[in-house]
Coordinates of C-alpha atoms in Angstrom, one line a residue:
Chain A
M1 CA 8.0 129.5 65.1
K2 CA 8.3 128.8 61.1
W3 CA 10.3 132.2 61.0
S4 CA 13.4 130.3 62.9
I5 CA 12.9 127.6 60.4
I6 CA 13.1 130.2 57.7
I7 CA 16.0 132.1 59.0
A8 CA 18.0 129.0 59.7
F9 CA 18.0 128.6 56.3
V10 CA 18.1 131.8 54.7
A11 CA 21.3 132.2 57.0
G12 CA 22.6 128.9 56.8
I13 CA 23.0 128.2 53.3
P14 CA 24.9 131.5 52.3
G15 CA 27.0 131.0 55.2
A16 CA 27.8 127.3 54.7
I17 CA 28.6 128.7 50.9
L18 CA 30.8 131.4 51.9
T19 CA 32.7 129.4 54.8
F20 CA 33.3 125.9 52.7
V21 CA 33.1 126.6 49.0
D22 CA 36.9 127.3 47.7
P23 CA 37.7 131.0 47.1
R24 CA 38.2 130.7 43.4
T25 CA 35.0 129.3 42.9
L26 CA 33.4 131.8 44.9
V27 CA 35.2 134.8 42.8
A28 CA 34.1 132.8 39.9
W29 CA 30.4 132.9 41.3
G30 CA 30.5 136.6 41.8
L31 CA 30.8 136.4 45.6
G32 CA 34.6 137.3 45.6
F33 CA 33.7 140.6 48.2
G34 CA 36.4 141.4 50.1
R35 CA 39.3 139.1 51.5
H36 CA 38.9 135.3 51.9
N37 CA 39.3 136.0 55.5
D38 CA 36.6 138.3 55.5
R39 CA 34.4 136.1 54.0
V40 CA 35.1 132.9 55.7
L41 CA 34.5 135.4 58.9
A42 CA 30.9 136.4 57.5
G43 CA 30.2 132.7 56.7
V44 CA 30.9 131.6 60.2
L45 CA 28.5 134.6 61.7
L46 CA 25.6 133.6 59.3
L47 CA 26.1 129.8 60.3
I48 CA 25.8 130.9 64.0
I49 CA 22.7 132.8 63.4
A50 CA 21.3 129.7 61.7
F51 CA 22.3 127.6 64.6
V52 CA 20.9 129.7 67.1
S53 CA 17.6 129.8 65.0
I54 CA 17.3 126.2 65.3
C55 CA 18.0 126.2 68.8
K56 CA 15.0 128.6 69.1
F57 CA 12.8 126.3 66.8
L58 CA 13.5 123.7 69.4
T59 CA 13.0 125.8 72.5
L60 CA 9.5 126.9 71.1
L61 CA 8.4 123.5 70.2
N62 CA 9.3 122.3 73.9
T63 CA 7.0 125.4 75.4
S64 CA 4.2 124.6 73.0
T65 CA 4.3 120.9 73.7
A66 CA 4.8 121.3 77.3
E67 CA 1.7 123.7 77.2
K68 CA -0.5 121.0 75.5
P69 CA -1.1 118.6 78.4
A70 CA -2.2 121.7 80.7
R71 CA -4.7 122.7 78.1
K72 CA -6.2 119.1 78.3
N73 CA -6.5 119.1 82.1
I74 CA -8.4 122.1 82.0
R75 CA -10.7 121.0 79.4
K76 CA -11.3 117.4 81.4
K77 CA -12.1 119.6 84.7
S78 CA -14.6 121.6 83.0
S79 CA -16.4 118.3 81.7
R80 CA -16.2 116.9 85.0
K81 CA -18.1 120.3 86.2
K82 CA -21.6 119.5 84.2
Chain B
M1 CA 14.3 139.1 76.7
K2 CA 15.2 143.2 76.2
L3 CA 18.5 143.5 73.8
W4 CA 20.6 145.7 76.5
K5 CA 21.3 143.3 79.1
P6 CA 21.9 140.1 76.9
F7 CA 24.2 142.6 75.1
V8 CA 26.3 143.8 78.4
F9 CA 26.2 139.8 79.5
A10 CA 27.8 138.5 76.2
V11 CA 30.7 141.5 76.4
L12 CA 31.6 140.8 79.8
V13 CA 31.4 137.2 79.0
T14 CA 33.3 137.3 75.9
L15 CA 36.0 139.6 77.5
G16 CA 36.8 137.5 80.5
M17 CA 36.6 134.2 78.3
N18 CA 39.4 136.0 76.4
A19 CA 41.4 136.9 79.4
L20 CA 41.3 133.4 80.5
D21 CA 42.5 132.3 77.1
M22 CA 45.3 134.9 76.7
L23 CA 46.2 133.6 80.0
F24 CA 46.6 130.0 79.0
H25 CA 48.2 130.8 75.8
V26 CA 51.1 132.9 77.1
A27 CA 51.4 130.2 79.8
T28 CA 52.1 127.4 77.1
E29 CA 53.9 129.6 74.6
T30 CA 51.2 129.9 72.5
A31 CA 50.9 133.2 70.1
V32 CA 48.7 135.8 71.3
H33 CA 47.8 137.6 67.9
L34 CA 45.9 140.6 67.7
N35 CA 43.6 139.7 64.5
Y36 CA 42.9 136.3 65.9
V37 CA 42.0 138.2 69.3
A38 CA 39.7 140.0 67.4
V39 CA 38.2 137.5 65.4
K40 CA 37.7 135.4 68.5
F41 CA 36.0 137.8 70.1
T42 CA 33.2 138.7 67.2
I43 CA 32.5 134.9 67.0
V44 CA 32.2 134.2 70.6
F45 CA 30.5 137.4 71.4
V46 CA 27.8 137.2 68.6
S47 CA 26.9 133.4 69.8
V48 CA 26.9 134.2 73.6
F49 CA 24.8 137.6 72.7
L50 CA 22.4 135.6 70.0
I51 CA 21.9 132.6 72.7
A52 CA 21.4 135.2 75.5
W53 CA 19.0 137.3 73.5
L54 CA 16.7 134.8 72.1
I55 CA 16.9 131.7 74.4
G56 CA 17.8 133.1 77.3
I57 CA 20.5 132.8 80.5
G58 CA 21.0 129.8 82.3
R59 CA 22.4 126.3 82.4
T60 CA 21.4 124.9 79.2
P61 CA 21.9 128.3 77.3
G62 CA 25.4 128.7 79.0
I63 CA 26.3 125.0 77.8
V64 CA 25.3 125.7 74.3
S65 CA 27.1 129.0 74.2
A66 CA 30.4 127.1 75.7
L67 CA 30.2 124.7 73.0
L68 CA 29.0 127.0 69.9
G69 CA 31.3 129.8 70.1
P70 CA 34.6 127.9 70.3
T71 CA 33.6 125.2 67.4
A72 CA 32.7 128.2 65.3
F73 CA 36.3 129.6 65.9
Y74 CA 37.4 126.6 65.3
I75 CA 36.0 126.1 62.0
Y76 CA 37.2 129.7 61.1
Y77 CA 40.7 128.8 61.8
R78 CA 40.4 125.8 60.0
V79 CA 39.4 127.4 56.7
A80 CA 40.7 131.1 57.0
T81 CA 44.4 132.0 55.5
P82 CA 46.7 132.1 58.1
T83 CA 47.8 135.6 59.3
L84 CA 50.9 134.6 61.5
D85 CA 53.9 132.7 60.2
R86 CA 53.0 129.2 61.7
S87 CA 56.5 127.7 61.2
L88 CA 57.8 130.4 63.8
F89 CA 54.3 130.9 66.0
R90 CA 52.6 128.2 67.5
I91 CA 48.8 128.8 67.5
D92 CA 45.9 127.7 68.8
D93 CA 44.2 125.7 66.0
A94 CA 44.5 122.4 67.6
V95 CA 41.3 120.8 68.2
L96 CA 42.4 120.3 71.9
Y97 CA 41.8 124.3 72.1
V98 CA 38.5 124.0 71.5
V99 CA 37.9 122.4 74.6
V100 CA 40.1 124.8 76.3
H101 CA 37.8 127.6 75.0
A102 CA 34.8 126.0 76.1
I103 CA 36.0 125.7 79.8
A104 CA 37.1 129.2 79.4
L105 CA 33.9 130.2 78.0
A106 CA 31.7 128.0 80.6
L107 CA 33.6 129.3 83.8
V108 CA 33.2 133.0 83.0
Y109 CA 29.3 132.5 81.9
W110 CA 28.9 131.0 85.1
L111 CA 30.7 133.6 86.9
A112 CA 28.4 136.6 85.0
T113 CA 25.4 134.5 86.1
R114 CA 26.4 134.6 89.7
V115 CA 26.9 138.3 89.6
M116 CA 23.4 138.7 88.2
K117 CA 22.0 137.3 91.4
K118 CA 20.7 139.9 93.6
D119 CA 22.8 138.6 96.9
S120 CA 26.4 138.2 95.3
G121 CA 29.2 139.8 96.9
S122 CA 32.2 141.9 95.8
L123 CA 34.4 138.8 95.3
S124 CA 32.6 137.6 92.1
F125 CA 32.0 141.1 91.1
A126 CA 35.8 142.3 91.3
T127 CA 36.6 138.6 89.4
L128 CA 34.2 139.4 86.5
T129 CA 35.3 142.9 86.3
S130 CA 39.2 142.4 86.6
L131 CA 38.6 139.5 83.8
A132 CA 37.0 141.7 81.5
A133 CA 39.3 144.6 82.1
L134 CA 42.4 142.2 81.3
P135 CA 42.0 141.6 77.3
L136 CA 41.3 145.4 76.9
H137 CA 44.6 146.5 79.1
W138 CA 46.6 143.6 76.9
G139 CA 44.6 144.8 73.6
W140 CA 45.7 148.3 74.2
I141 CA 49.4 147.2 74.4
M142 CA 49.4 145.1 71.5
F143 CA 47.5 148.1 69.5
V144 CA 50.3 150.6 70.6
I145 CA 53.1 148.2 69.4
K146 CA 51.2 147.8 65.8
W147 CA 50.8 151.2 65.7
T148 CA 54.0 152.4 66.6
G149 CA 55.1 149.9 63.3
G150 CA 55.6 146.9 65.0
L151 CA 55.2 143.3 63.2
D152 CA 52.4 141.0 64.1
G153 CA 55.0 138.9 65.5
D154 CA 55.9 141.5 68.1
T155 CA 52.2 142.0 69.0
T156 CA 52.7 138.3 70.3
K157 CA 55.5 139.4 73.0
A158 CA 53.5 142.4 74.5
L159 CA 53.0 140.7 77.9
T160 CA 54.6 138.0 79.4
L161 CA 52.5 135.6 82.1
S162 CA 54.1 137.5 84.9
A163 CA 53.2 140.7 83.6
A164 CA 49.5 139.5 82.9
L165 CA 49.2 138.0 86.5
I166 CA 50.4 141.3 88.0
A167 CA 48.0 143.5 86.0
L168 CA 44.9 141.0 86.9
V169 CA 45.7 141.2 90.4
V170 CA 46.0 145.1 90.4
L171 CA 42.9 145.4 88.7
W172 CA 41.2 142.9 91.0
V173 CA 42.2 144.7 94.0
L174 CA 41.3 148.3 92.3
C175 CA 37.6 146.4 91.5
Y176 CA 37.4 144.9 95.0
F177 CA 37.8 148.2 96.9
A178 CA 36.0 150.3 94.3
S179 CA 32.9 148.4 94.6
W180 CA 32.4 149.4 98.1
V181 CA 31.5 152.8 96.8
A182 CA 27.8 153.2 96.5
N183 CA 27.9 155.2 93.4
R184 CA 29.1 153.2 90.3
W185 CA 29.9 155.9 88.3
I186 CA 32.2 157.3 91.1
G187 CA 33.7 153.5 91.9
A188 CA 34.3 153.5 88.2
S189 CA 36.3 156.4 87.9
V190 CA 37.9 156.2 90.9
A191 CA 39.6 152.7 89.8
G192 CA 40.2 153.8 86.3
I193 CA 42.3 157.0 87.5
V194 CA 44.0 155.1 90.1
F195 CA 45.0 152.3 87.3
A196 CA 45.7 155.0 84.7
I197 CA 48.1 156.9 87.8
A198 CA 49.9 153.4 88.1
S199 CA 50.4 152.7 84.2
M200 CA 52.0 156.1 83.7
F201 CA 54.2 155.5 86.8
L202 CA 55.5 152.4 85.3
G203 CA 56.1 153.8 82.1
A204 CA 52.6 154.7 79.8
T205 CA 52.1 158.1 78.2
A206 CA 49.3 160.3 78.9
I207 CA 47.3 158.8 76.0
G208 CA 47.8 155.5 77.3
G209 CA 46.8 156.8 80.9
V210 CA 43.6 158.3 79.7
A211 CA 42.9 154.7 77.7
R212 CA 43.4 152.9 80.8
V213 CA 40.4 155.0 82.8
F214 CA 38.3 153.3 80.1
V215 CA 40.0 150.2 80.0
L216 CA 38.9 149.5 83.8
G217 CA 36.0 151.9 84.0
V218 CA 33.7 150.8 81.2
P219 CA 33.8 146.7 82.0
Y220 CA 33.1 148.0 85.7
V221 CA 29.9 150.1 84.5
L222 CA 29.0 147.2 82.4
A223 CA 28.9 144.7 85.6
T224 CA 27.1 147.0 87.5
E225 CA 24.7 146.9 84.9
L226 CA 24.1 143.4 85.1
K227 CA 23.6 143.1 88.9
R228 CA 20.7 146.0 88.4

């Protein structure tokens, strides 16, 4: 689960920089690889990866929350038998 | 989920979405530009593939995919430098087109999930395969125009609405009858060869004919992978 958050940050921050920062600023920072449109495409793809990572995190969170009541019921049943 | 099925699913859904989108473009006299088609394909494919692979295939992932891909593409449009003269050509950079793209993606996503079901018939299979083959056919024509020295603006006139619809109907009929063949490789080959012969009869070159075999054959085989 923690990997989803890490990937979201690792992909999301560079993605946002490549997509939304002014191209002249990117060139000044040494990030002027390729053409402007290529950088924007790379940035958008990184943003998509970040978004999907967040969705994965939420899915895993939902799954782990749904499992907890089931485990509680098993413990209650086993304590009644004694 | 394993890698192969989400990959095939994403390819077919993205191609099908592009088909509906291109038809809508020519119907509303909005330019179909090869560069933007390629970028749209890349962005939508990555969105659908990652969600199908990491989250799954279903109603909620479908809704998320339908919203994510077009929104990401809209962001690209807004930020990237135009590659087509917007004073001469109208393109799909308005917010309304996010809705159009989302609806097209949702429709084809739903169609692909129907094909995945064991009891799905030839109707849904032929519809998905023909929709997936159309942008490959269209893209080939645009590529040939550009390869032979045509300008970006010339590629926007590659197919008219009626020509595209006729091509779609021909593809659908070929896929429908080919689906009756038990062996998918034979079905794909026969459909592809018939399409190639028809294209050459209408003026395509020999290389264009060979390309047409793959234009129909590849989506056909991929669609049969979805059913397995």
